mmCIF file of the C-alpha atoms, coordinates in Angstrom:
data_MODEL
# 
_entry.id   MODEL 
# 
loop_
_atom_site.group_PDB 
_atom_site.id 
_atom_site.type_symbol 
_atom_site.label_atom_id 
_atom_site.label_alt_id 
_atom_site.label_comp_id 
_atom_site.label_asym_id 
_atom_site.label_entity_id 
_atom_site.label_seq_id 
_atom_site.pdbx_PDB_ins_code 
_atom_site.Cartn_x 
_atom_site.Cartn_y 
_atom_site.Cartn_z 
_atom_site.occupancy 
_atom_site.B_iso_or_equiv 
_atom_site.pdbx_formal_charge 
_atom_site.auth_seq_id 
_atom_site.auth_comp_id 
_atom_site.auth_asym_id 
_atom_site.auth_atom_id 
_atom_site.pdbx_PDB_model_num 
ATOM 1   C CA . MET A 1 1   ? -0.451  -13.807 -3.138  1.00 0.00 ? 1   MET A CA 1 
ATOM 2   C CA . SER A 1 2   ? -1.511  -17.231 -4.306  1.00 0.00 ? 2   SER A CA 1 
ATOM 3   C CA . SER A 1 3   ? 1.790   -17.506 -6.081  1.00 0.00 ? 3   SER A CA 1 
ATOM 4   C CA . PHE A 1 4   ? 3.701   -17.596 -2.719  1.00 0.00 ? 4   PHE A CA 1 
ATOM 5   C CA . THR A 1 5   ? 1.097   -18.866 -0.203  1.00 0.00 ? 5   THR A CA 1 
ATOM 6   C CA . GLN A 1 6   ? -0.872  -22.043 0.673   1.00 0.00 ? 6   GLN A CA 1 
ATOM 7   C CA . GLU A 1 7   ? -4.105  -22.138 2.439   1.00 0.00 ? 7   GLU A CA 1 
ATOM 8   C CA . LYS A 1 8   ? -3.913  -21.361 6.275   1.00 0.00 ? 8   LYS A CA 1 
ATOM 9   C CA . ASP A 1 9   ? -0.667  -19.511 5.909   1.00 0.00 ? 9   ASP A CA 1 
ATOM 10  C CA . TYR A 1 10  ? -0.170  -16.374 8.100   1.00 0.00 ? 10  TYR A CA 1 
ATOM 11  C CA . ILE A 1 11  ? 0.256   -13.060 6.794   1.00 0.00 ? 11  ILE A CA 1 
ATOM 12  C CA . ILE A 1 12  ? 0.688   -9.624  8.233   1.00 0.00 ? 12  ILE A CA 1 
ATOM 13  C CA . CYS A 1 13  ? -1.017  -6.349  7.281   1.00 0.00 ? 13  CYS A CA 1 
ATOM 14  C CA . GLU A 1 14  ? -1.978  -3.090  8.643   1.00 0.00 ? 14  GLU A CA 1 
ATOM 15  C CA . ASN A 1 15  ? -5.273  -2.678  10.649  1.00 0.00 ? 15  ASN A CA 1 
ATOM 16  C CA . PRO A 1 16  ? -7.271  -1.100  8.856   1.00 0.00 ? 16  PRO A CA 1 
ATOM 17  C CA . THR A 1 17  ? -6.156  -1.777  5.402   1.00 0.00 ? 17  THR A CA 1 
ATOM 18  C CA . HIS A 1 18  ? -7.249  -1.764  1.884   1.00 0.00 ? 18  HIS A CA 1 
ATOM 19  C CA . ASN A 1 19  ? -10.680 -3.653  1.779   1.00 0.00 ? 19  ASN A CA 1 
ATOM 20  C CA . THR A 1 20  ? -10.022 -5.353  -1.546  1.00 0.00 ? 20  THR A CA 1 
ATOM 21  C CA . ALA A 1 21  ? -6.742  -6.745  -0.255  1.00 0.00 ? 21  ALA A CA 1 
ATOM 22  C CA . ILE A 1 22  ? -8.511  -8.224  2.746   1.00 0.00 ? 22  ILE A CA 1 
ATOM 23  C CA . LYS A 1 23  ? -10.983 -9.881  0.384   1.00 0.00 ? 23  LYS A CA 1 
ATOM 24  C CA . ILE A 1 24  ? -8.312  -11.380 -1.628  1.00 0.00 ? 24  ILE A CA 1 
ATOM 25  C CA . MET A 1 25  ? -6.550  -12.724 1.427   1.00 0.00 ? 25  MET A CA 1 
ATOM 26  C CA . LYS A 1 26  ? -9.848  -14.206 2.749   1.00 0.00 ? 26  LYS A CA 1 
ATOM 27  C CA . SER A 1 27  ? -10.493 -15.896 -0.676  1.00 0.00 ? 27  SER A CA 1 
ATOM 28  C CA . HIS A 1 28  ? -7.290  -17.695 -0.440  1.00 0.00 ? 28  HIS A CA 1 
ATOM 29  C CA . ASN A 1 29  ? -8.074  -18.797 3.167   1.00 0.00 ? 29  ASN A CA 1 
ATOM 30  C CA . LEU A 1 30  ? -5.108  -17.057 4.637   1.00 0.00 ? 30  LEU A CA 1 
ATOM 31  C CA . ASN A 1 31  ? -4.849  -16.214 8.336   1.00 0.00 ? 31  ASN A CA 1 
ATOM 32  C CA . ILE A 1 32  ? -4.601  -12.341 8.669   1.00 0.00 ? 32  ILE A CA 1 
ATOM 33  C CA . LEU A 1 33  ? -2.505  -10.900 11.533  1.00 0.00 ? 33  LEU A CA 1 
ATOM 34  C CA . GLY A 1 34  ? -3.728  -7.121  11.617  1.00 0.00 ? 34  GLY A CA 1 
ATOM 35  C CA . VAL A 1 35  ? -1.403  -4.736  13.115  1.00 0.00 ? 35  VAL A CA 1 
ATOM 36  C CA . ASP A 1 36  ? -3.070  -1.714  14.529  1.00 0.00 ? 36  ASP A CA 1 
ATOM 37  C CA . ILE A 1 37  ? -2.580  1.820   13.144  1.00 0.00 ? 37  ILE A CA 1 
ATOM 38  C CA . ASN A 1 38  ? -2.911  4.698   15.545  1.00 0.00 ? 38  ASN A CA 1 
ATOM 39  C CA . GLU A 1 39  ? -2.176  8.452   15.733  1.00 0.00 ? 39  GLU A CA 1 
ATOM 40  C CA . ASP A 1 40  ? 1.601   7.461   15.904  1.00 0.00 ? 40  ASP A CA 1 
ATOM 41  C CA . GLY A 1 41  ? 1.379   5.176   13.038  1.00 0.00 ? 41  GLY A CA 1 
ATOM 42  C CA . LEU A 1 42  ? 2.018   1.326   12.990  1.00 0.00 ? 42  LEU A CA 1 
ATOM 43  C CA . ASP A 1 43  ? 1.965   -0.130  16.430  1.00 0.00 ? 43  ASP A CA 1 
ATOM 44  C CA . PHE A 1 44  ? 5.426   -1.740  16.411  1.00 0.00 ? 44  PHE A CA 1 
ATOM 45  C CA . ASN A 1 45  ? 4.788   -3.323  19.885  1.00 0.00 ? 45  ASN A CA 1 
ATOM 46  C CA . MET A 1 46  ? 1.808   -5.269  18.553  1.00 0.00 ? 46  MET A CA 1 
ATOM 47  C CA . LEU A 1 47  ? 3.879   -6.061  15.461  1.00 0.00 ? 47  LEU A CA 1 
ATOM 48  C CA . GLU A 1 48  ? 6.761   -7.597  17.367  1.00 0.00 ? 48  GLU A CA 1 
ATOM 49  C CA . ASP A 1 49  ? 4.282   -9.674  19.684  1.00 0.00 ? 49  ASP A CA 1 
ATOM 50  C CA . ASN A 1 50  ? 2.819   -11.219 16.403  1.00 0.00 ? 50  ASN A CA 1 
ATOM 51  C CA . LEU A 1 51  ? 6.298   -11.793 15.122  1.00 0.00 ? 51  LEU A CA 1 
ATOM 52  C CA . ILE A 1 52  ? 7.222   -13.704 18.151  1.00 0.00 ? 52  ILE A CA 1 
ATOM 53  C CA . LYS A 1 53  ? 4.059   -15.549 18.619  1.00 0.00 ? 53  LYS A CA 1 
ATOM 54  C CA . TYR A 1 54  ? 3.792   -16.880 15.007  1.00 0.00 ? 54  TYR A CA 1 
ATOM 55  C CA . LYS A 1 55  ? 7.621   -17.257 14.431  1.00 0.00 ? 55  LYS A CA 1 
ATOM 56  C CA . ASN A 1 56  ? 8.454   -19.278 11.298  1.00 0.00 ? 56  ASN A CA 1 
ATOM 57  C CA . LYS A 1 57  ? 4.673   -19.352 10.222  1.00 0.00 ? 57  LYS A CA 1 
ATOM 58  C CA . ILE A 1 58  ? 4.366   -15.859 8.707   1.00 0.00 ? 58  ILE A CA 1 
ATOM 59  C CA . LYS A 1 59  ? 4.758   -16.092 4.797   1.00 0.00 ? 59  LYS A CA 1 
ATOM 60  C CA . PHE A 1 60  ? 4.667   -12.219 4.070   1.00 0.00 ? 60  PHE A CA 1 
ATOM 61  C CA . ALA A 1 61  ? 3.742   -8.800  5.159   1.00 0.00 ? 61  ALA A CA 1 
ATOM 62  C CA . TYR A 1 62  ? 1.469   -6.542  3.061   1.00 0.00 ? 62  TYR A CA 1 
ATOM 63  C CA . ILE A 1 63  ? 1.996   -2.820  3.734   1.00 0.00 ? 63  ILE A CA 1 
ATOM 64  C CA . THR A 1 64  ? 1.214   0.512   2.090   1.00 0.00 ? 64  THR A CA 1 
ATOM 65  C CA . PRO A 1 65  ? 3.920   2.864   3.759   1.00 0.00 ? 65  PRO A CA 1 
ATOM 66  C CA . SER A 1 66  ? 2.936   5.969   1.635   1.00 0.00 ? 66  SER A CA 1 
ATOM 67  C CA . TYR A 1 67  ? -0.557  7.494   1.710   1.00 0.00 ? 67  TYR A CA 1 
ATOM 68  C CA . HIS A 1 68  ? -2.047  4.553   3.327   1.00 0.00 ? 68  HIS A CA 1 
ATOM 69  C CA . ASN A 1 69  ? -5.632  3.233   2.300   1.00 0.00 ? 69  ASN A CA 1 
ATOM 70  C CA . PRO A 1 70  ? -7.640  4.096   4.183   1.00 0.00 ? 70  PRO A CA 1 
ATOM 71  C CA . THR A 1 71  ? -5.687  6.387   6.670   1.00 0.00 ? 71  THR A CA 1 
ATOM 72  C CA . GLY A 1 72  ? -3.662  8.425   4.468   1.00 0.00 ? 72  GLY A CA 1 
ATOM 73  C CA . ILE A 1 73  ? -0.680  8.304   6.717   1.00 0.00 ? 73  ILE A CA 1 
ATOM 74  C CA . VAL A 1 74  ? 2.896   8.117   5.645   1.00 0.00 ? 74  VAL A CA 1 
ATOM 75  C CA . MET A 1 75  ? 5.396   5.942   7.435   1.00 0.00 ? 75  MET A CA 1 
ATOM 76  C CA . THR A 1 76  ? 8.506   7.927   8.586   1.00 0.00 ? 76  THR A CA 1 
ATOM 77  C CA . PRO A 1 77  ? 11.996  7.045   7.111   1.00 0.00 ? 77  PRO A CA 1 
ATOM 78  C CA . GLU A 1 78  ? 12.921  5.713   10.677  1.00 0.00 ? 78  GLU A CA 1 
ATOM 79  C CA . ASN A 1 79  ? 9.977   3.411   10.855  1.00 0.00 ? 79  ASN A CA 1 
ATOM 80  C CA . ARG A 1 80  ? 10.668  2.212   7.294   1.00 0.00 ? 80  ARG A CA 1 
ATOM 81  C CA . TYR A 1 81  ? 14.182  1.032   8.327   1.00 0.00 ? 81  TYR A CA 1 
ATOM 82  C CA . LYS A 1 82  ? 12.694  -0.521  11.546  1.00 0.00 ? 82  LYS A CA 1 
ATOM 83  C CA . PHE A 1 83  ? 9.949   -2.311  9.687   1.00 0.00 ? 83  PHE A CA 1 
ATOM 84  C CA . TYR A 1 84  ? 12.368  -3.722  7.091   1.00 0.00 ? 84  TYR A CA 1 
ATOM 85  C CA . ASN A 1 85  ? 14.956  -4.781  9.498   1.00 0.00 ? 85  ASN A CA 1 
ATOM 86  C CA . LEU A 1 86  ? 12.250  -6.685  11.626  1.00 0.00 ? 86  LEU A CA 1 
ATOM 87  C CA . MET A 1 87  ? 10.988  -8.500  8.592   1.00 0.00 ? 87  MET A CA 1 
ATOM 88  C CA . LYS A 1 88  ? 14.516  -9.218  7.530   1.00 0.00 ? 88  LYS A CA 1 
ATOM 89  C CA . LYS A 1 89  ? 15.323  -10.719 11.067  1.00 0.00 ? 89  LYS A CA 1 
ATOM 90  C CA . TYR A 1 90  ? 12.357  -12.982 11.018  1.00 0.00 ? 90  TYR A CA 1 
ATOM 91  C CA . ASN A 1 91  ? 12.877  -13.845 7.173   1.00 0.00 ? 91  ASN A CA 1 
ATOM 92  C CA . ILE A 1 92  ? 9.441   -12.607 6.180   1.00 0.00 ? 92  ILE A CA 1 
ATOM 93  C CA . ALA A 1 93  ? 9.006   -11.306 2.687   1.00 0.00 ? 93  ALA A CA 1 
ATOM 94  C CA . ILE A 1 94  ? 7.388   -7.872  2.024   1.00 0.00 ? 94  ILE A CA 1 
ATOM 95  C CA . ILE A 1 95  ? 4.678   -6.781  -0.458  1.00 0.00 ? 95  ILE A CA 1 
ATOM 96  C CA . GLU A 1 96  ? 4.904   -3.096  -0.604  1.00 0.00 ? 96  GLU A CA 1 
ATOM 97  C CA . ASP A 1 97  ? 1.918   -1.340  -2.167  1.00 0.00 ? 97  ASP A CA 1 
ATOM 98  C CA . GLY A 1 98  ? 2.843   2.092   -3.898  1.00 0.00 ? 98  GLY A CA 1 
ATOM 99  C CA . PHE A 1 99  ? -0.552  2.574   -5.643  1.00 0.00 ? 99  PHE A CA 1 
ATOM 100 C CA . ASN A 1 100 ? -0.779  6.422   -5.188  1.00 0.00 ? 100 ASN A CA 1 
ATOM 101 C CA . GLU A 1 101 ? 2.802   7.390   -4.101  1.00 0.00 ? 101 GLU A CA 1 
ATOM 102 C CA . GLU A 1 102 ? 2.954   10.132  -6.642  1.00 0.00 ? 102 GLU A CA 1 
ATOM 103 C CA . LEU A 1 103 ? 0.073   12.083  -4.762  1.00 0.00 ? 103 LEU A CA 1 
ATOM 104 C CA . LEU A 1 104 ? 2.232   14.074  -2.237  1.00 0.00 ? 104 LEU A CA 1 
ATOM 105 C CA . TYR A 1 105 ? 1.041   17.458  -1.400  1.00 0.00 ? 105 TYR A CA 1 
ATOM 106 C CA . ASN A 1 106 ? 2.654   18.963  1.679   1.00 0.00 ? 106 ASN A CA 1 
ATOM 107 C CA . SER A 1 107 ? 5.925   16.997  1.990   1.00 0.00 ? 107 SER A CA 1 
ATOM 108 C CA . SER A 1 108 ? 8.905   15.606  0.151   1.00 0.00 ? 108 SER A CA 1 
ATOM 109 C CA . HIS A 1 109 ? 9.197   12.119  -1.254  1.00 0.00 ? 109 HIS A CA 1 
ATOM 110 C CA . ILE A 1 110 ? 10.188  9.400   1.227   1.00 0.00 ? 110 ILE A CA 1 
ATOM 111 C CA . PHE A 1 111 ? 12.103  6.365   -0.178  1.00 0.00 ? 111 PHE A CA 1 
ATOM 112 C CA . PRO A 1 112 ? 10.127  3.200   -0.701  1.00 0.00 ? 112 PRO A CA 1 
ATOM 113 C CA . ILE A 1 113 ? 10.998  0.217   1.470   1.00 0.00 ? 113 ILE A CA 1 
ATOM 114 C CA . CYS A 1 114 ? 12.106  -1.774  -1.516  1.00 0.00 ? 114 CYS A CA 1 
ATOM 115 C CA . SER A 1 115 ? 15.078  0.661   -1.932  1.00 0.00 ? 115 SER A CA 1 
ATOM 116 C CA . LEU A 1 116 ? 16.609  -0.757  1.225   1.00 0.00 ? 116 LEU A CA 1 
ATOM 117 C CA . ASP A 1 117 ? 16.613  -4.201  0.129   1.00 0.00 ? 117 ASP A CA 1 
ATOM 118 C CA . ASN A 1 118 ? 19.447  -4.146  -2.354  1.00 0.00 ? 118 ASN A CA 1 
ATOM 119 C CA . MET A 1 119 ? 19.815  -7.552  -3.917  1.00 0.00 ? 119 MET A CA 1 
ATOM 120 C CA . ASN A 1 120 ? 18.218  -9.565  -1.062  1.00 0.00 ? 120 ASN A CA 1 
ATOM 121 C CA . ASN A 1 121 ? 15.060  -10.494 -2.897  1.00 0.00 ? 121 ASN A CA 1 
ATOM 122 C CA . GLY A 1 122 ? 12.936  -9.687  0.238   1.00 0.00 ? 122 GLY A CA 1 
ATOM 123 C CA . VAL A 1 123 ? 10.657  -7.006  -1.111  1.00 0.00 ? 123 VAL A CA 1 
ATOM 124 C CA . VAL A 1 124 ? 8.134   -7.020  -3.981  1.00 0.00 ? 124 VAL A CA 1 
ATOM 125 C CA . TYR A 1 125 ? 7.044   -3.376  -4.890  1.00 0.00 ? 125 TYR A CA 1 
ATOM 126 C CA . ILE A 1 126 ? 3.716   -3.095  -6.651  1.00 0.00 ? 126 ILE A CA 1 
ATOM 127 C CA . GLY A 1 127 ? 1.720   -0.169  -8.017  1.00 0.00 ? 127 GLY A CA 1 
ATOM 128 C CA . SER A 1 128 ? -1.235  0.782   -10.411 1.00 0.00 ? 128 SER A CA 1 
ATOM 129 C CA . PHE A 1 129 ? -2.129  3.519   -12.795 1.00 0.00 ? 129 PHE A CA 1 
ATOM 130 C CA . SER A 1 130 ? -5.845  3.223   -12.030 1.00 0.00 ? 130 SER A CA 1 
ATOM 131 C CA . LYS A 1 131 ? -5.879  5.794   -9.148  1.00 0.00 ? 131 LYS A CA 1 
ATOM 132 C CA . ILE A 1 132 ? -3.486  8.434   -10.516 1.00 0.00 ? 132 ILE A CA 1 
ATOM 133 C CA . LEU A 1 133 ? -4.847  8.310   -14.253 1.00 0.00 ? 133 LEU A CA 1 
ATOM 134 C CA . PHE A 1 134 ? -8.370  6.874   -14.381 1.00 0.00 ? 134 PHE A CA 1 
ATOM 135 C CA . PRO A 1 135 ? -10.235 3.727   -13.067 1.00 0.00 ? 135 PRO A CA 1 
ATOM 136 C CA . GLY A 1 136 ? -10.633 2.286   -16.500 1.00 0.00 ? 136 GLY A CA 1 
ATOM 137 C CA . MET A 1 137 ? -6.776  2.022   -16.943 1.00 0.00 ? 137 MET A CA 1 
ATOM 138 C CA . ARG A 1 138 ? -6.450  -1.393  -15.390 1.00 0.00 ? 138 ARG A CA 1 
ATOM 139 C CA . ILE A 1 139 ? -2.722  -1.654  -15.735 1.00 0.00 ? 139 ILE A CA 1 
ATOM 140 C CA . GLY A 1 140 ? -0.265  -2.076  -13.018 1.00 0.00 ? 140 GLY A CA 1 
ATOM 141 C CA . TRP A 1 141 ? 3.371   -2.797  -12.324 1.00 0.00 ? 141 TRP A CA 1 
ATOM 142 C CA . ILE A 1 142 ? 5.576   -4.940  -10.261 1.00 0.00 ? 142 ILE A CA 1 
ATOM 143 C CA . PHE A 1 143 ? 9.197   -4.333  -9.293  1.00 0.00 ? 143 PHE A CA 1 
ATOM 144 C CA . ALA A 1 144 ? 10.829  -7.473  -8.043  1.00 0.00 ? 144 ALA A CA 1 
ATOM 145 C CA . ASP A 1 145 ? 13.727  -9.889  -8.444  1.00 0.00 ? 145 ASP A CA 1 
ATOM 146 C CA . LYS A 1 146 ? 13.775  -11.635 -11.896 1.00 0.00 ? 146 LYS A CA 1 
ATOM 147 C CA . LYS A 1 147 ? 13.040  -15.091 -10.354 1.00 0.00 ? 147 LYS A CA 1 
ATOM 148 C CA . VAL A 1 148 ? 9.958   -13.648 -8.583  1.00 0.00 ? 148 VAL A CA 1 
ATOM 149 C CA . ILE A 1 149 ? 8.713   -11.895 -11.932 1.00 0.00 ? 149 ILE A CA 1 
ATOM 150 C CA . ASN A 1 150 ? 9.252   -15.257 -13.833 1.00 0.00 ? 150 ASN A CA 1 
ATOM 151 C CA . LYS A 1 151 ? 7.209   -16.969 -11.409 1.00 0.00 ? 151 LYS A CA 1 
ATOM 152 C CA . LEU A 1 152 ? 4.405   -14.386 -11.523 1.00 0.00 ? 152 LEU A CA 1 
ATOM 153 C CA . GLU A 1 153 ? 4.568   -14.416 -15.342 1.00 0.00 ? 153 GLU A CA 1 
ATOM 154 C CA . SER A 1 154 ? 3.819   -18.112 -15.344 1.00 0.00 ? 154 SER A CA 1 
ATOM 155 C CA . VAL A 1 155 ? 0.917   -17.886 -12.933 1.00 0.00 ? 155 VAL A CA 1 
ATOM 156 C CA . LYS A 1 156 ? -0.499  -14.978 -15.040 1.00 0.00 ? 156 LYS A CA 1 
ATOM 157 C CA . ARG A 1 157 ? -0.342  -16.919 -18.236 1.00 0.00 ? 157 ARG A CA 1 
ATOM 158 C CA . CYS A 1 158 ? -2.422  -19.706 -16.645 1.00 0.00 ? 158 CYS A CA 1 
ATOM 159 C CA . ARG A 1 159 ? -5.171  -17.255 -15.664 1.00 0.00 ? 159 ARG A CA 1 
ATOM 160 C CA . ASN A 1 160 ? -5.068  -14.428 -18.283 1.00 0.00 ? 160 ASN A CA 1 
ATOM 161 C CA . ILE A 1 161 ? -3.106  -15.181 -21.366 1.00 0.00 ? 161 ILE A CA 1 
ATOM 162 C CA . HIS A 1 162 ? -3.236  -11.667 -22.817 1.00 0.00 ? 162 HIS A CA 1 
ATOM 163 C CA . VAL A 1 163 ? -3.970  -8.047  -21.612 1.00 0.00 ? 163 VAL A CA 1 
ATOM 164 C CA . SER A 1 164 ? -4.790  -5.242  -23.948 1.00 0.00 ? 164 SER A CA 1 
ATOM 165 C CA . PHE A 1 165 ? -1.902  -4.332  -26.162 1.00 0.00 ? 165 PHE A CA 1 
ATOM 166 C CA . LEU A 1 166 ? -3.634  -1.119  -27.271 1.00 0.00 ? 166 LEU A CA 1 
ATOM 167 C CA . ASP A 1 167 ? -3.941  0.193   -23.514 1.00 0.00 ? 167 ASP A CA 1 
ATOM 168 C CA . GLN A 1 168 ? -0.395  -0.723  -22.860 1.00 0.00 ? 168 GLN A CA 1 
ATOM 169 C CA . GLY A 1 169 ? 0.897   0.942   -25.992 1.00 0.00 ? 169 GLY A CA 1 
ATOM 170 C CA . ILE A 1 170 ? -1.047  4.199   -25.313 1.00 0.00 ? 170 ILE A CA 1 
ATOM 171 C CA . LEU A 1 171 ? 0.241   4.195   -21.826 1.00 0.00 ? 171 LEU A CA 1 
ATOM 172 C CA . PHE A 1 172 ? 3.821   3.582   -22.908 1.00 0.00 ? 172 PHE A CA 1 
ATOM 173 C CA . ASP A 1 173 ? 3.667   6.459   -25.375 1.00 0.00 ? 173 ASP A CA 1 
ATOM 174 C CA . TYR A 1 174 ? 2.285   8.725   -22.699 1.00 0.00 ? 174 TYR A CA 1 
ATOM 175 C CA . LEU A 1 175 ? 4.993   7.883   -20.248 1.00 0.00 ? 175 LEU A CA 1 
ATOM 176 C CA . SER A 1 176 ? 7.693   8.203   -22.799 1.00 0.00 ? 176 SER A CA 1 
ATOM 177 C CA . ASN A 1 177 ? 6.654   11.590  -24.185 1.00 0.00 ? 177 ASN A CA 1 
ATOM 178 C CA . GLY A 1 178 ? 6.641   13.376  -20.822 1.00 0.00 ? 178 GLY A CA 1 
ATOM 179 C CA . GLY A 1 179 ? 2.902   13.772  -20.538 1.00 0.00 ? 179 GLY A CA 1 
ATOM 180 C CA . PHE A 1 180 ? 2.680   11.811  -17.439 1.00 0.00 ? 180 PHE A CA 1 
ATOM 181 C CA . GLU A 1 181 ? 5.053   14.166  -15.462 1.00 0.00 ? 181 GLU A CA 1 
ATOM 182 C CA . LYS A 1 182 ? 3.025   17.185  -16.488 1.00 0.00 ? 182 LYS A CA 1 
ATOM 183 C CA . TYR A 1 183 ? -0.210  15.464  -15.538 1.00 0.00 ? 183 TYR A CA 1 
ATOM 184 C CA . ILE A 1 184 ? 1.038   14.570  -12.169 1.00 0.00 ? 184 ILE A CA 1 
ATOM 185 C CA . LYS A 1 185 ? 2.105   18.297  -11.397 1.00 0.00 ? 185 LYS A CA 1 
ATOM 186 C CA . LYS A 1 186 ? -1.487  19.286  -12.068 1.00 0.00 ? 186 LYS A CA 1 
ATOM 187 C CA . ILE A 1 187 ? -3.271  16.461  -10.191 1.00 0.00 ? 187 ILE A CA 1 
ATOM 188 C CA . ARG A 1 188 ? -1.070  17.269  -7.216  1.00 0.00 ? 188 ARG A CA 1 
ATOM 189 C CA . LYS A 1 189 ? -2.389  20.778  -6.841  1.00 0.00 ? 189 LYS A CA 1 
ATOM 190 C CA . PHE A 1 190 ? -6.012  19.680  -7.919  1.00 0.00 ? 190 PHE A CA 1 
ATOM 191 C CA . TYR A 1 191 ? -6.092  16.962  -5.304  1.00 0.00 ? 191 TYR A CA 1 
ATOM 192 C CA . GLY A 1 192 ? -4.005  18.846  -2.866  1.00 0.00 ? 192 GLY A CA 1 
ATOM 193 C CA . ASP A 1 193 ? -6.399  21.772  -2.746  1.00 0.00 ? 193 ASP A CA 1 
ATOM 194 C CA . LYS A 1 194 ? -9.280  19.298  -2.202  1.00 0.00 ? 194 LYS A CA 1 
ATOM 195 C CA . PHE A 1 195 ? -7.359  17.358  0.520   1.00 0.00 ? 195 PHE A CA 1 
ATOM 196 C CA . ASN A 1 196 ? -6.639  20.645  2.395   1.00 0.00 ? 196 ASN A CA 1 
ATOM 197 C CA . PHE A 1 197 ? -10.078 21.915  2.100   1.00 0.00 ? 197 PHE A CA 1 
ATOM 198 C CA . ALA A 1 198 ? -11.621 18.754  3.351   1.00 0.00 ? 198 ALA A CA 1 
ATOM 199 C CA . TYR A 1 199 ? -9.205  18.525  6.184   1.00 0.00 ? 199 TYR A CA 1 
ATOM 200 C CA . LYS A 1 200 ? -10.015 22.145  7.490   1.00 0.00 ? 200 LYS A CA 1 
ATOM 201 C CA . CYS A 1 201 ? -13.697 21.453  7.152   1.00 0.00 ? 201 CYS A CA 1 
ATOM 202 C CA . ILE A 1 202 ? -13.335 18.254  9.371   1.00 0.00 ? 202 ILE A CA 1 
ATOM 203 C CA . LYS A 1 203 ? -11.322 20.106  12.061  1.00 0.00 ? 203 LYS A CA 1 
ATOM 204 C CA . LYS A 1 204 ? -13.927 22.889  12.083  1.00 0.00 ? 204 LYS A CA 1 
ATOM 205 C CA . TYR A 1 205 ? -17.252 21.112  11.944  1.00 0.00 ? 205 TYR A CA 1 
ATOM 206 C CA . ILE A 1 206 ? -16.697 17.379  13.120  1.00 0.00 ? 206 ILE A CA 1 
ATOM 207 C CA . LYS A 1 207 ? -15.909 16.486  16.753  1.00 0.00 ? 207 LYS A CA 1 
ATOM 208 C CA . THR A 1 208 ? -13.115 13.837  16.607  1.00 0.00 ? 208 THR A CA 1 
ATOM 209 C CA . GLU A 1 209 ? -10.633 12.135  18.746  1.00 0.00 ? 209 GLU A CA 1 
ATOM 210 C CA . TYR A 1 210 ? -8.143  12.401  15.950  1.00 0.00 ? 210 TYR A CA 1 
ATOM 211 C CA . ILE A 1 211 ? -7.596  12.864  12.393  1.00 0.00 ? 211 ILE A CA 1 
ATOM 212 C CA . LEU A 1 212 ? -5.185  10.916  10.172  1.00 0.00 ? 212 LEU A CA 1 
ATOM 213 C CA . GLY A 1 213 ? -3.964  11.942  6.686   1.00 0.00 ? 213 GLY A CA 1 
ATOM 214 C CA . ASP A 1 214 ? -0.710  13.020  5.116   1.00 0.00 ? 214 ASP A CA 1 
ATOM 215 C CA . GLY A 1 215 ? -1.755  13.106  1.505   1.00 0.00 ? 215 GLY A CA 1 
ATOM 216 C CA . GLY A 1 216 ? -2.927  10.766  -1.265  1.00 0.00 ? 216 GLY A CA 1 
ATOM 217 C CA . LEU A 1 217 ? -6.629  10.318  -1.640  1.00 0.00 ? 217 LEU A CA 1 
ATOM 218 C CA . HIS A 1 218 ? -7.778  9.572   1.993   1.00 0.00 ? 218 HIS A CA 1 
ATOM 219 C CA . ILE A 1 219 ? -8.433  11.165  5.349   1.00 0.00 ? 219 ILE A CA 1 
ATOM 220 C CA . PHE A 1 220 ? -9.255  8.946   8.301   1.00 0.00 ? 220 PHE A CA 1 
ATOM 221 C CA . ILE A 1 221 ? -11.168 10.247  11.357  1.00 0.00 ? 221 ILE A CA 1 
ATOM 222 C CA . LYS A 1 222 ? -11.926 8.781   14.730  1.00 0.00 ? 222 LYS A CA 1 
ATOM 223 C CA . LEU A 1 223 ? -15.220 10.084  15.907  1.00 0.00 ? 223 LEU A CA 1 
ATOM 224 C CA . LYS A 1 224 ? -15.879 10.720  19.639  1.00 0.00 ? 224 LYS A CA 1 
ATOM 225 C CA . ASN A 1 225 ? -18.045 8.229   21.326  1.00 0.00 ? 225 ASN A CA 1 
ATOM 226 C CA . ILE A 1 226 ? -19.515 6.797   18.038  1.00 0.00 ? 226 ILE A CA 1 
ATOM 227 C CA . ASP A 1 227 ? -19.239 3.344   16.667  1.00 0.00 ? 227 ASP A CA 1 
ATOM 228 C CA . THR A 1 228 ? -19.838 3.735   12.969  1.00 0.00 ? 228 THR A CA 1 
ATOM 229 C CA . ARG A 1 229 ? -20.345 0.011   12.500  1.00 0.00 ? 229 ARG A CA 1 
ATOM 230 C CA . VAL A 1 230 ? -23.547 0.404   14.250  1.00 0.00 ? 230 VAL A CA 1 
ATOM 231 C CA . TYR A 1 231 ? -24.921 2.608   11.537  1.00 0.00 ? 231 TYR A CA 1 
# 
């Protein structure tokens, strides 16, 4: 974020969104424009209102379209096209977070937004192995235009000259020999069973206004007549 923004720049993100992402944005003194998520997904009316109100002021949009944290929802293909075209119309770059996109249980894979961008250099697609392998594997990846990657490499060298070659070498070998694909098949069933069990228990035992969650590691519930922030 610091590579492409200055203090007081405006950014768009989902509301709610990943807590750590919010902390990073605030640490850089960015103005956050949260767009509500409800039972139907992203509130596009609210999004368009912000785009009009802050036209030419918004630097980028941070979004997790697949298995969103913390709601677990998956943006439909139609809404992915709609979101991408809106950002393109207003000339706003997209940071697309695909941190646990592999953890689909009950549906087929939906294309990432970055696949719509072709050679336009409008989407930076990021992900991590820490959620799908284990938390100690602090290795992530970025898929973006070469000019963007070069700039990010330059910034990284200023802040952290080297990362562990041992960790990267082990991961590279694991990805190359087919072990990762076998592991993904196992954890999809493991986490899928847990997800479905938790979902059924919530519907049976907890009074809710609605439940959100299509997969991944999150289920989001709206409780009836209870403000959880009070507690």
